[in-house]
Amino acid sequence: MRETILEMEQYAKEENVPIIEKDSIKFIMKYIKLNHVKSILEVGTAIGYSAILMASAGEEVEVTTIEKDEKRYLEALKNVKKCNLEKKIEVVFQDAVDVNLVGRKYDLIFIDAAKSQYKKYFEKFSNYLNPNGVIISDNINFHGLVGNRNGDLSKNLNSMVAKLEDYIEFLKENKEYTTKFYDIGDGLSLSFKNEDK
Ligand code: SAH
Ligand code: MG
């Protein structure tokens, strides 16, 4: 498995696949262990790098992960197989917006797909969160651009960063969830559901 992880890091570099930063995945794996997380939903598989590492953080951990790009989906399947994790990781080849998970609940939901759609994912998938669960979002700083936009950004990048800024506002103002922001890797947020009063 170690070797496959290194190969995946190499592949990601060569093919420009935006896999999670090391400090961030270490932080998440520690969270999984400390909180005895068993069920994980990941939005945005890419080649399976974070899914494989999260699944390996505990014996009982199971991951469902969603990817809409066929090439990446196939690459992820291959990597999961190489690590013998087929029983613990289910890779779903679909647009997350269309996925139906009725009846399922997760201890941890990891949002890491299109940055412009984070709010949409949060609103949809928070319905599948266990009461003591957490929603973790990656790339919340987006290379330091979030909160630091200037005129040099391309139109697309500017609008994407603006959407992330809106998402952060949405999290801060959300009365149902309490969110903590961490300057780890490319920025992480952890959102916890408030207890009903
Ligand atoms: N979590 C991965 C990296 C994911 S990169 C890791 O850290 O190893 C983001 C991925 O989300 C890309 O592969 C992209 O194809 C996918 N994606 C973007 N929008 C999506 C959507 N609406 N549904 C499913 N996958 C999506
Ligand atoms: Mg990411």
PDB file of C-alpha atoms in Angstrom, residues 18 31 81 84 118:
ATOM      1  CA  PRO A  18      -5.297  18.143  -7.105  1.00  0.00           C
ATOM      2  CA  TYR A  31      -9.733  12.900  13.652  1.00  0.00           C
ATOM      3  CA  LYS A  81      -7.854  -2.696  -5.896  1.00  0.00           C
ATOM      4  CA  ASN A  84      -6.938  -4.483  -1.426  1.00  0.00           C
ATOM      5  CA  TYR A 118     -19.586  23.524  -1.921  1.00  0.00           C
TER       6      TYR A 118
END
